[in-house]
CSV table of C-alpha atoms in Angstrom, one decimal:
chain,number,residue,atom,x,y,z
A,1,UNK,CA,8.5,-99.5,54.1
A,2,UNK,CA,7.7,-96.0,54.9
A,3,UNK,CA,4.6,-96.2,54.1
A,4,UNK,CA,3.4,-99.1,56.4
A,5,UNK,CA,5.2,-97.3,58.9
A,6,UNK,CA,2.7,-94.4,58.4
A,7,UNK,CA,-0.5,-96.7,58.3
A,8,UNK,CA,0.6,-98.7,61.2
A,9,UNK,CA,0.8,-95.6,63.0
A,10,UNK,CA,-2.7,-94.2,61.8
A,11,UNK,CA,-4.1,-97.3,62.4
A,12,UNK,CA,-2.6,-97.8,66.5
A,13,UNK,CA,-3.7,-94.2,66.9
A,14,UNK,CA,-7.3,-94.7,66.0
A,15,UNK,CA,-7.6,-97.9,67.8
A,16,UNK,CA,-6.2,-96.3,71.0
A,17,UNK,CA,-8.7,-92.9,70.9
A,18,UNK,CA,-11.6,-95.4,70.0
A,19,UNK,CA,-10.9,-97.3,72.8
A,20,UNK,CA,-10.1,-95.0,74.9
A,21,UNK,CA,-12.9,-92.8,74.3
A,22,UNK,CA,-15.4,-96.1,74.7
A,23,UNK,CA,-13.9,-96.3,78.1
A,24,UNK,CA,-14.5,-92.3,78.8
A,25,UNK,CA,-18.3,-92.5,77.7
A,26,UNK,CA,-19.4,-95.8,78.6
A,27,UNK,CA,-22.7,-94.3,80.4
A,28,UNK,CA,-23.5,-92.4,77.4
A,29,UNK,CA,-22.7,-95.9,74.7
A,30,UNK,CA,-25.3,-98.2,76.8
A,31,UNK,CA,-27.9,-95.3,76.7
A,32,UNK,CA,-30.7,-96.3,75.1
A,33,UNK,CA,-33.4,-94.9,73.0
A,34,UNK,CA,-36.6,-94.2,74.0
A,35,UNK,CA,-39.3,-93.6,71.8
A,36,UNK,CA,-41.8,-91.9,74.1
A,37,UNK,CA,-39.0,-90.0,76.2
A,38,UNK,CA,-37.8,-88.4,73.1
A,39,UNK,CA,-40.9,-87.3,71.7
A,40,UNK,CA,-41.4,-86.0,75.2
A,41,UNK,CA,-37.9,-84.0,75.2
A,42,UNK,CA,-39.0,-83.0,71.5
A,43,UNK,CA,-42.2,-80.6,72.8
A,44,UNK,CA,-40.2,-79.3,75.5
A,45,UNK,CA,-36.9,-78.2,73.8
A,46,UNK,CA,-39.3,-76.7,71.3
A,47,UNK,CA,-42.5,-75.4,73.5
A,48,UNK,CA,-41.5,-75.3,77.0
A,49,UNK,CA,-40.8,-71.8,78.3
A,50,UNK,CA,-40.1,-73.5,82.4
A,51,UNK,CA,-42.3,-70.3,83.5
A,52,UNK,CA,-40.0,-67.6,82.4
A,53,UNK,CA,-42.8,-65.1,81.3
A,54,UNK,CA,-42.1,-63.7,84.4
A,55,UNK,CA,-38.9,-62.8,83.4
A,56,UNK,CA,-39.5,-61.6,79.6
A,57,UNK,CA,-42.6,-60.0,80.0
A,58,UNK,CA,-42.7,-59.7,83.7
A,59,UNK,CA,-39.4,-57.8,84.4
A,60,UNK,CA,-38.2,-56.4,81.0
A,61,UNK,CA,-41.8,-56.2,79.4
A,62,UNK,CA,-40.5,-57.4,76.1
A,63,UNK,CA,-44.2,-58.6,75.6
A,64,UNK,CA,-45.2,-54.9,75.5
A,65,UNK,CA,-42.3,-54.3,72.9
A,66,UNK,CA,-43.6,-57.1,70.6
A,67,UNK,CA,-47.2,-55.4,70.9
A,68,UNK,CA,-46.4,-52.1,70.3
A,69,UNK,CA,-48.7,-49.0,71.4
A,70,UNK,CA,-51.2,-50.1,68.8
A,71,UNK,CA,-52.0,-53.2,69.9
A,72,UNK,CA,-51.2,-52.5,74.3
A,73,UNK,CA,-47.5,-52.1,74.4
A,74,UNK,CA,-45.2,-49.5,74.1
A,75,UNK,CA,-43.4,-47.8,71.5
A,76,UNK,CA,-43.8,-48.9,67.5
A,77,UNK,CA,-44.0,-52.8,68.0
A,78,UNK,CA,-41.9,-55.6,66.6
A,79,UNK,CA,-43.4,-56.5,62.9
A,80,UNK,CA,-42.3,-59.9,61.4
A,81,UNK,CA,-39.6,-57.6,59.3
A,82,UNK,CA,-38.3,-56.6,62.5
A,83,UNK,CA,-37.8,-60.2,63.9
A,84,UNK,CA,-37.0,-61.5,61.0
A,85,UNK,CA,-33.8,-59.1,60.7
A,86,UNK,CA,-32.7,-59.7,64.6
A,87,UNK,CA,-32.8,-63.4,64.3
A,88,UNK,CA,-35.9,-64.7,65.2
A,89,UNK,CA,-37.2,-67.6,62.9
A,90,UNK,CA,-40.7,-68.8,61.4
A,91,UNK,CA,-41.6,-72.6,61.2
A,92,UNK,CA,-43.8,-72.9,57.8
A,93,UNK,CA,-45.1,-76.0,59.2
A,94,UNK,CA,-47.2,-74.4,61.5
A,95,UNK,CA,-48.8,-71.7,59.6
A,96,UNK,CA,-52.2,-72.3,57.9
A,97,UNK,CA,-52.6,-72.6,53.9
A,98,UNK,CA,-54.5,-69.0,53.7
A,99,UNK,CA,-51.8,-67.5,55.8
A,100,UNK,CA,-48.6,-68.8,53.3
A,101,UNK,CA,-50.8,-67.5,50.3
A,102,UNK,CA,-51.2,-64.1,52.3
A,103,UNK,CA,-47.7,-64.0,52.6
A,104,UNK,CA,-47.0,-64.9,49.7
A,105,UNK,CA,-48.8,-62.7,47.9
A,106,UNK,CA,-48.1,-59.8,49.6
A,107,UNK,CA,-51.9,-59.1,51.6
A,108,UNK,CA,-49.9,-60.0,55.0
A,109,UNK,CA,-47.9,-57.2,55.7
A,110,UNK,CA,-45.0,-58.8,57.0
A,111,UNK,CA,-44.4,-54.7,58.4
A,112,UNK,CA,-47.1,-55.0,61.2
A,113,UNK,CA,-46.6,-56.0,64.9
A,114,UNK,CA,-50.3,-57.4,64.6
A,115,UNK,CA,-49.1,-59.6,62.2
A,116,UNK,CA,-46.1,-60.9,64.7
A,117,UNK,CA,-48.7,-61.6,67.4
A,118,UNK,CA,-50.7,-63.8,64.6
A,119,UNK,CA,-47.4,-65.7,64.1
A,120,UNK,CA,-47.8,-65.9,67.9
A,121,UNK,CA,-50.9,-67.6,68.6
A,122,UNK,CA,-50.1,-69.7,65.1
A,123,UNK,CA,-46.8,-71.0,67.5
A,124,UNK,CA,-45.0,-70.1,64.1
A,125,UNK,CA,-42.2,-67.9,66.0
A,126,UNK,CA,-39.5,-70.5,66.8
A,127,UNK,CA,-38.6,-70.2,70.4
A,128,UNK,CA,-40.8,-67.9,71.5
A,129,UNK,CA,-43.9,-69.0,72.8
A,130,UNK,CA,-47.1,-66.4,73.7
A,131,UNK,CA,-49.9,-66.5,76.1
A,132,UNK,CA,-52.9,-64.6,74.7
A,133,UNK,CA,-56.4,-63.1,76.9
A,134,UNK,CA,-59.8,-64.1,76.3
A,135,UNK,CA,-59.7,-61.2,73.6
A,136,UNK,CA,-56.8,-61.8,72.2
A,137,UNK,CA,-54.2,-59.5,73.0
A,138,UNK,CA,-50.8,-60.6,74.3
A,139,UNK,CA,-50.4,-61.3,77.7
A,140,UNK,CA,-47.1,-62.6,78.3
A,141,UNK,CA,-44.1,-64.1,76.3
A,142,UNK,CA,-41.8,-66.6,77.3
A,143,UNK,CA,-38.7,-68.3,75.5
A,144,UNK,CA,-37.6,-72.0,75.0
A,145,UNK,CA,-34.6,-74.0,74.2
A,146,UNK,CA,-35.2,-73.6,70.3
A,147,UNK,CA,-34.6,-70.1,70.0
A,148,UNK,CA,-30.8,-70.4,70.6
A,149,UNK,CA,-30.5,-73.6,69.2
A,150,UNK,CA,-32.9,-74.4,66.4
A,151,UNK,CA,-33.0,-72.8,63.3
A,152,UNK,CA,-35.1,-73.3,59.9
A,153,UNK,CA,-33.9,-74.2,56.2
A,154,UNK,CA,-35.3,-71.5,54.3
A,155,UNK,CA,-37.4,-72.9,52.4
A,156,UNK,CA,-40.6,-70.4,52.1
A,157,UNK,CA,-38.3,-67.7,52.3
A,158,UNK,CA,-35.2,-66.1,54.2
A,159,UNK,CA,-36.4,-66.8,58.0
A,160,UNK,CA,-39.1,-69.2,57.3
A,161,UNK,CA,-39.0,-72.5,56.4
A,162,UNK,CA,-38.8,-76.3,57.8
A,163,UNK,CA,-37.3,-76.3,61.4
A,164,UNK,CA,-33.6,-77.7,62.2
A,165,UNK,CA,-33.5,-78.5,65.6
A,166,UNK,CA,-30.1,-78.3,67.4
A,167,UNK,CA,-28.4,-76.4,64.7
A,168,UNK,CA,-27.0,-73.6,66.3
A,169,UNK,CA,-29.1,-69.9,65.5
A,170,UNK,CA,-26.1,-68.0,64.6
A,171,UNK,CA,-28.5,-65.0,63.4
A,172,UNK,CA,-30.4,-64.4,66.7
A,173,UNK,CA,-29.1,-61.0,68.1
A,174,UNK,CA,-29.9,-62.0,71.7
A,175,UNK,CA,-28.6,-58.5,72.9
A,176,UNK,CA,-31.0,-56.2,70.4
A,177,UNK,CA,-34.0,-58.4,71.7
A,178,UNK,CA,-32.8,-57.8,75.3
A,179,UNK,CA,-32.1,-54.4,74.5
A,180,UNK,CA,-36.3,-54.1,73.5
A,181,UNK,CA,-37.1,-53.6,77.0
A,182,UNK,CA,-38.5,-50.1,78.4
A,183,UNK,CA,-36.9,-51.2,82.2
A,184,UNK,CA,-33.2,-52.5,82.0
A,185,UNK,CA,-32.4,-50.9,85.0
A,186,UNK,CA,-32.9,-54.4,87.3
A,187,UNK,CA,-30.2,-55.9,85.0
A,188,UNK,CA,-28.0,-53.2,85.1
A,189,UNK,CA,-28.3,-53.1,88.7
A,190,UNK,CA,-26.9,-56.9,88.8
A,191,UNK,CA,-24.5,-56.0,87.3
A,192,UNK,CA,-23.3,-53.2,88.9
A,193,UNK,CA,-23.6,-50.6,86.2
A,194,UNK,CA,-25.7,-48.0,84.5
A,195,UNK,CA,-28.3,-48.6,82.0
A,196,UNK,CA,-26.3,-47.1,79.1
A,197,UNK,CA,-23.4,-49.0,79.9
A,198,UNK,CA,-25.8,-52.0,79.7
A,199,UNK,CA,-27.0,-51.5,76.8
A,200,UNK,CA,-23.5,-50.5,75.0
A,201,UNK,CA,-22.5,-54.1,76.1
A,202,UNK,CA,-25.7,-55.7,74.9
A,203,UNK,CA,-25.5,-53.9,71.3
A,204,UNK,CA,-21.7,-55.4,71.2
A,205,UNK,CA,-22.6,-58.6,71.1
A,206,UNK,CA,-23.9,-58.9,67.9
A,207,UNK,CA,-25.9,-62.1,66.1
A,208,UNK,CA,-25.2,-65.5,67.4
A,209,UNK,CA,-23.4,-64.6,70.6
A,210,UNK,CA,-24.4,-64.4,73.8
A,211,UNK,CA,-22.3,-64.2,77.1
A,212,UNK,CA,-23.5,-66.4,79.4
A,213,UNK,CA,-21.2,-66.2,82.3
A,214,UNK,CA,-21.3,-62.4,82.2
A,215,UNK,CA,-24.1,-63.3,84.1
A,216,UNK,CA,-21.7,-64.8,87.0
A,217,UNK,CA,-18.6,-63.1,87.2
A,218,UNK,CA,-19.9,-59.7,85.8
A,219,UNK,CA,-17.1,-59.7,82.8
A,220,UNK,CA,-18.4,-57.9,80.1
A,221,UNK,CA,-15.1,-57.2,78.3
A,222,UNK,CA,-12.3,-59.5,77.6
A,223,UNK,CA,-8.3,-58.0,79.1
A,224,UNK,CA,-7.6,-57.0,75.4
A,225,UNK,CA,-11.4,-54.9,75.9
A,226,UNK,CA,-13.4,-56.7,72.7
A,227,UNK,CA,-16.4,-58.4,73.9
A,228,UNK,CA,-16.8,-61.2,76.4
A,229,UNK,CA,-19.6,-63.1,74.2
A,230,UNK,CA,-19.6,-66.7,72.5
A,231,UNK,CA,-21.3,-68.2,69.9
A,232,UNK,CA,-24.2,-69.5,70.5
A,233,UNK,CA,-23.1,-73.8,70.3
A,234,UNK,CA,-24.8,-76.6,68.7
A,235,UNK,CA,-26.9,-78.7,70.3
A,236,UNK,CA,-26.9,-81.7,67.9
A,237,UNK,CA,-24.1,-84.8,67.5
A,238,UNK,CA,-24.1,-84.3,71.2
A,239,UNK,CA,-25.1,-88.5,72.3
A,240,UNK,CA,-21.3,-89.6,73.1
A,241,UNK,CA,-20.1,-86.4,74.5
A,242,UNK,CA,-19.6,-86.0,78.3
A,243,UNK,CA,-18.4,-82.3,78.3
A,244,UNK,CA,-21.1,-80.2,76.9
A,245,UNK,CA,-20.0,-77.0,77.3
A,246,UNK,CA,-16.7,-74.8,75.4
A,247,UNK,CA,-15.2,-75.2,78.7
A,248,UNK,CA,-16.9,-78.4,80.5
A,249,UNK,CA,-18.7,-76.8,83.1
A,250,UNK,CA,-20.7,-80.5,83.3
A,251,UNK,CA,-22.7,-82.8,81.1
A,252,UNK,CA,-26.1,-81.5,79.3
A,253,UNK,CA,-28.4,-82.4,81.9
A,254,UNK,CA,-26.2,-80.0,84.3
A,255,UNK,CA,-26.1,-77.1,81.5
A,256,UNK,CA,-29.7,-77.6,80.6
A,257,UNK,CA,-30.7,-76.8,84.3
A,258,UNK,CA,-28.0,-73.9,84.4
A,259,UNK,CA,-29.4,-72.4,81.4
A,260,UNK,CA,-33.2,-73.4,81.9
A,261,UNK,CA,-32.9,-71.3,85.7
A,262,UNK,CA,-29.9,-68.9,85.1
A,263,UNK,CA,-30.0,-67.4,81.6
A,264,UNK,CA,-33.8,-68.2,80.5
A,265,UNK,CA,-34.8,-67.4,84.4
A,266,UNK,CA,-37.8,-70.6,84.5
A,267,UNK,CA,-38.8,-71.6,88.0
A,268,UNK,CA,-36.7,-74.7,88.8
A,269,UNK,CA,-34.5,-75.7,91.2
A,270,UNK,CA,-30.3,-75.2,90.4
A,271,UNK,CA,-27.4,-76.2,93.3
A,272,UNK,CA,-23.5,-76.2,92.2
A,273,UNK,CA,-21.6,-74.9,95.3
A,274,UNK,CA,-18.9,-73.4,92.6
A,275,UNK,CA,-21.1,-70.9,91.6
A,276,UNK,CA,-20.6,-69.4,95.8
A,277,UNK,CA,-17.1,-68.4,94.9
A,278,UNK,CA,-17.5,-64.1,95.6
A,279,UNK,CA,-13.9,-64.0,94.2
A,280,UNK,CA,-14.6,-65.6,91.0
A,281,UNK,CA,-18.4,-65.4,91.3
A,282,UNK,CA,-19.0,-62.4,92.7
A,283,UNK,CA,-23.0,-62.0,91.1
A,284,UNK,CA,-23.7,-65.4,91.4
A,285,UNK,CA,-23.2,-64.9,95.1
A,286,UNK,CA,-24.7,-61.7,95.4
A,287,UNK,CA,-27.6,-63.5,93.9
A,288,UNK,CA,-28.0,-67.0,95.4
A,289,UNK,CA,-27.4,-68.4,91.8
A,290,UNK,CA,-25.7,-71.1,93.2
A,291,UNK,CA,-28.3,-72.4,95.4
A,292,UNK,CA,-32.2,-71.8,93.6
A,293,UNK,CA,-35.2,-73.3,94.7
A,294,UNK,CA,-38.5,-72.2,93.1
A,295,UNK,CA,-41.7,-74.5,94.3
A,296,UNK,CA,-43.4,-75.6,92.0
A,297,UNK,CA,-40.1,-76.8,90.3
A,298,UNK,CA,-40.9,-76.7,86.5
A,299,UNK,CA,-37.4,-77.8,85.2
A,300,UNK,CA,-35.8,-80.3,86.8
A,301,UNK,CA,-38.8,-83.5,86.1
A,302,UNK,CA,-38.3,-82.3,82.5
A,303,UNK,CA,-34.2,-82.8,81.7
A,304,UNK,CA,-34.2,-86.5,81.3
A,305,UNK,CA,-36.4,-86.5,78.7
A,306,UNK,CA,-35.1,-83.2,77.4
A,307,UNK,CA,-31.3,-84.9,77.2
A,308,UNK,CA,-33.2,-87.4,75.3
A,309,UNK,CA,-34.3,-85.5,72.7
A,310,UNK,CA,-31.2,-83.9,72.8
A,311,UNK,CA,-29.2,-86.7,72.0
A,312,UNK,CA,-31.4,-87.9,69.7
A,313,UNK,CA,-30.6,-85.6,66.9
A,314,UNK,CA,-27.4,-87.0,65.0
A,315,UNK,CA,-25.0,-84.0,63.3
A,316,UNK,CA,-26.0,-83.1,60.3
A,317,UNK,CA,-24.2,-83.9,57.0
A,318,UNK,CA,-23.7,-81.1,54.6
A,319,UNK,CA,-25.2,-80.7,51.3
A,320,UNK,CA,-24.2,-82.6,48.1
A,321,UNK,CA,-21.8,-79.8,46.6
A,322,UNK,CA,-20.6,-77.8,49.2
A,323,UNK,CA,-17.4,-79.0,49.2
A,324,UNK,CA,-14.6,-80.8,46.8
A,325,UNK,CA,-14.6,-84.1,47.6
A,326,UNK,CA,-12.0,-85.4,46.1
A,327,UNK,CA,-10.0,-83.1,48.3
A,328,UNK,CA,-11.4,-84.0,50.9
A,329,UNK,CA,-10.6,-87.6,50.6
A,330,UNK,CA,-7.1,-86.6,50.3
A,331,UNK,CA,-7.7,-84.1,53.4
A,332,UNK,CA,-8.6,-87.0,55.8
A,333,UNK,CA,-4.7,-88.1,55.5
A,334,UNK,CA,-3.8,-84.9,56.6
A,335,UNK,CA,-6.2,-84.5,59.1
A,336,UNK,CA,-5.1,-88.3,60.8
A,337,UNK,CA,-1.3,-88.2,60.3
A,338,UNK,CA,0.1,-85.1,59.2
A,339,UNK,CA,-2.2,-82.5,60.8
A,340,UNK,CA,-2.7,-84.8,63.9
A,341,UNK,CA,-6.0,-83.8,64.3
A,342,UNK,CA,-7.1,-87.1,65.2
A,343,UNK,CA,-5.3,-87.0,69.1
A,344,UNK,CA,-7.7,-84.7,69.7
A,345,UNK,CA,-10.8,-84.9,67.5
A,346,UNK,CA,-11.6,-88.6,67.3
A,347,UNK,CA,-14.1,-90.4,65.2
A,348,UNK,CA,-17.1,-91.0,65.5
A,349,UNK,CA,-17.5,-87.9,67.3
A,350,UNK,CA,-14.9,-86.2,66.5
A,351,UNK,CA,-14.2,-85.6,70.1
A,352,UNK,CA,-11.9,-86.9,73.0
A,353,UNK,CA,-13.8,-85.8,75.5
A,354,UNK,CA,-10.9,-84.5,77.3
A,355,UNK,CA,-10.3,-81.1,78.9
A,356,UNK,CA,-7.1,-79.1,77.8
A,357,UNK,CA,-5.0,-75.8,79.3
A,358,UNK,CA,-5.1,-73.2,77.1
A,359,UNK,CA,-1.5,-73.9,76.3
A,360,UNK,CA,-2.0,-76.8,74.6
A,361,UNK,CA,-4.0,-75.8,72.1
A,362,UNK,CA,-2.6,-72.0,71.6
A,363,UNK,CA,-5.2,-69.5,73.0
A,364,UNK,CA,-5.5,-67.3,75.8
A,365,UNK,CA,-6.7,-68.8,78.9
A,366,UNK,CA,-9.4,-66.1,79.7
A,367,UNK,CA,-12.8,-68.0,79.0
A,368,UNK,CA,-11.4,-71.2,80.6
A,369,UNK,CA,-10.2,-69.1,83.6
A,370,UNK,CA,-14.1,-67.9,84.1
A,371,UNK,CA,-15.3,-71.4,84.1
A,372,UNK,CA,-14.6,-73.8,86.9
A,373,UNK,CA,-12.9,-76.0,85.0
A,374,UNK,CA,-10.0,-73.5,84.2
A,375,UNK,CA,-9.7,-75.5,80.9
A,376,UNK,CA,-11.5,-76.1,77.6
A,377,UNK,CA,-12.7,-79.0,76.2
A,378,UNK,CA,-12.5,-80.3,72.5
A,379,UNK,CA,-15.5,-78.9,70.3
A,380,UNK,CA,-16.8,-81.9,68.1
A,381,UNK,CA,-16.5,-81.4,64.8
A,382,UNK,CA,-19.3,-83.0,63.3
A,383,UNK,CA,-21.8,-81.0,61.2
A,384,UNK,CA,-19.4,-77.9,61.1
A,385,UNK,CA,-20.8,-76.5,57.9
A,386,UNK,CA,-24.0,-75.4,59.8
A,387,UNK,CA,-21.0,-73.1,61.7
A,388,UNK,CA,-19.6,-71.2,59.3
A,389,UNK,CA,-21.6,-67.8,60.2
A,390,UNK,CA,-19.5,-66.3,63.5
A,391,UNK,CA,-16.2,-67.6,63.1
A,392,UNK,CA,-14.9,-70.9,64.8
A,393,UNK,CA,-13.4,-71.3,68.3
A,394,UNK,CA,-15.8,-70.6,71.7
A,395,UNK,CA,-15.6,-66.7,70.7
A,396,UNK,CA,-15.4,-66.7,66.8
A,397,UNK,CA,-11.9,-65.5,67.2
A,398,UNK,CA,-11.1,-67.5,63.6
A,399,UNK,CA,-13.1,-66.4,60.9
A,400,UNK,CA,-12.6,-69.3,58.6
A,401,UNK,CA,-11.6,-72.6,58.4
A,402,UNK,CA,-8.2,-71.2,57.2
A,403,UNK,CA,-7.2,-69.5,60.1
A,404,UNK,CA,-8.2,-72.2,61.9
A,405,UNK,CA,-5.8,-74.8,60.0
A,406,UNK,CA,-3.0,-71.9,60.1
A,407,UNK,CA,-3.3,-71.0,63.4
A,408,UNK,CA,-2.4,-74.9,64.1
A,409,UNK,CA,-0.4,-75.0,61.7
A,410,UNK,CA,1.7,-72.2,63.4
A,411,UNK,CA,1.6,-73.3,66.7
A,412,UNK,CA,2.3,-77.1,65.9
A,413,UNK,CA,4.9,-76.7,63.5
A,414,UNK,CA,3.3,-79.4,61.1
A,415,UNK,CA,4.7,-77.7,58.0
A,416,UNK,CA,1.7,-78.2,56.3
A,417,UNK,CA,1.8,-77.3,52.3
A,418,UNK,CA,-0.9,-75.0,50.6
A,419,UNK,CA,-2.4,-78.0,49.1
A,420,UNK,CA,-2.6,-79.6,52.4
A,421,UNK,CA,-4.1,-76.7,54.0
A,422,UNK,CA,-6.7,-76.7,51.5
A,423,UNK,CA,-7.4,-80.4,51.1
A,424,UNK,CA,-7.7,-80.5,54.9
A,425,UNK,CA,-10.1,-77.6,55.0
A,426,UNK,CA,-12.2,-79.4,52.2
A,427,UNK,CA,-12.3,-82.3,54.6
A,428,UNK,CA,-13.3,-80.2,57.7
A,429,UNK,CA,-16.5,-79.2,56.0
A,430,UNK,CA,-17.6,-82.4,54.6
A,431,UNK,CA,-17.8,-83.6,58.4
């Protein structure tokens, strides 16, 4: 008797998120595919810089840095090494057979800038796309989508490999490659500080963060004084979810144009009238962020086939072995009854599309508070094993899947056993 209790109960509660989630995303459910569109979106998450050379290279010269003196830059040059070890990623696909061979057998020195700018005008350097002269040296640099949120499988070597698009690039120190630039100064005069300062915060971010409303409110620091950066998200598994953002700023047409004109700094045209808050915004005001109109616009024609693409790219399933399946059979009890895991994280998507206080799920309220949402949405949990590197949560705050099931464990009073914890963990990363 007790135990139909417990599967009429599982089975009422997944009906009623199913349905109620259908009812929350019904836009999204009658989208349909588009062949052409996606290929479309494909070449620009992956090529399309929306003119921010003028930024990169431009302002912060980060063209010259790549170059070095030797080749018409400054200073000793960014060799493939060098990129390699801040984050930056090859796609194998794109190099030529006598290049791999060089590589492989050592004649390409992978210590060379010269060689990075061959990578260049190969297109090999994922996300970062150059513009060469007639001769041949570097002109500008500018940076798409996939250098945040694509990533490559390794499969030539640590780096280089097979691209993954929308898998999250948790080894891409945005803030050393920032920091590469021989005139800070304009940034650090948005943001009301001195260079050093600026480049203190920028070095504290450290690989696969990036603080994207620092940019906004000028909050570098968090109240307890660690960092105000969060992991860079993924961008796959996205199709059914409405909130795109840790704390649902809007959908990911509306975050695509924020981060295409805000944080990459293309030419495009941005309006959201909560960004003219000086209280809460006080740089966005300072700097019109909140109203930007560039003619030609080079960003906005581009995000419907860019969501396209977007959506197009299911979450990944993790490799055969990487996780005890019979546990994790016995973890998806826990994670529908016990746990209650399922109110929240809902399949297919593992999301409710729903935005919760900070209260609710047992955090501080900071991040939320700096959004205009003042909440945060649920994260979907499909293909988390492609997150493991950074910790879990908006900010990385739990370093493993443990802490994660204890910390809820904790605040929810389930009483969970070891064996539970465990099982449910298993189950967590065979999503």
């Amino acid at each position: 008797m007790k135990y139909k209790k417990q599967l009429l109960v599982m089975v009422s509660l997944s009906l009623f998120v199913i349905l109620s989630q259908c009812k929350k995303n019904d836009t999204h459910m009658d989208e349909k595919d588009d062949p052409a569109l996606i290929s479309q979106g494909k070449q620009i998450f992956r090529d399309d810089t929306f003119g921010d050379e003028d930024f990169w290279s431009g302002l912060l010269h980060i063209d010259k840095a790549i170059a070095g003196a030797k080749n018409g830059g400054f200073g000793a040059g960014v060799s493939p090494k060098t990129a390699l070890a801040v984050g930056l990623k090859v796609d194998a696909e794109a190099l030529p057979p006598e290049v791999v061979a060089g590589i492989s057998s050592g004649a390409i020195d992978l210590n060379d800038p010269a060689t990075t700018l061959t990578l260049l005008k190969l297109n090999a350097v994922v996300g970062v796309k150059g513009t060469f002269s007639s001769s041949g040296s570097l002109k500008s640099i500018g940076i798409t989508c996939a250098s945040c949120h694509s990533t490559v499988d390794n499969s030539f070597a640590p780096g280089i490999g097979k691209r993954l698009d929308g898998w999250p690039n948790r080894d891409l120190n945005v803030g050393t490659i920032i920091s590469l630039t021989d005139n800070a100064q304009p940034v650090a005069n948005l943001l009301h500080v001195d260079e050093t300062t600026l480049r203190s915060v920028l070095a504290a971010w450290g690989p696969g963060k990036f603080a994207a409303v620092l940019f906004m409110d000028g909050k570098a620091l968090r109240p307890d004084g660690s960092v105000a950066a969060n992991l860079i998200p993924a961008a796959f598994g996205l199709k059914n979810i409405g909130l795109t953002t840790y704390t649902g700023w809007g959908d990911i047409s509306y975050w695509n144009s924020f981060v295409g004109n805000l944080e990459m700094h293309g030419k495009g045209t941005f309006h959201d009238s909560r960004l003219n808050d000086p209280v809460k915004y006080p740089i966005a005001v300072e700097n019109n962020f909140g109203n930007v109109i560039n003619t030609p616009d080079l960003i906005t024609s581009k995000l419907p086939a860019l969501k396209s693409y977007q959506h197009s790219i299911s979450a990944p399933k993790p490799p055969a072995g990487s996780f005890d399946k019979a546990a994790a059979d016995r973890g998806k009890g826990v994670f529908l009854l016990k746990a209650k895991c399922a109110s929240c994280h809902a399949s297919p998507v593992f999301a409710d599309n729903i935005l919760h206080d900070a209260s609710e799920i047992g955090i501080d309220d900071f991040e939320a508070k700096r959004s205009p949402t003042g909440k945060y949405r649920t994260t979907p949990l499909g293909g988390l094993f492609t997150r493991m590197k950074g910790g879990f949560y908006h900010d990385g705050r739990f370093a493993t899947l443990n802490d994660v099931v204890n910390h809820y464990n904790t605040f929810m009073s389930l009483n969970l056993t070891t064996s539970e914890k465990q099982d449910l963990v298993e189950y967590l990363k065979s999503l």
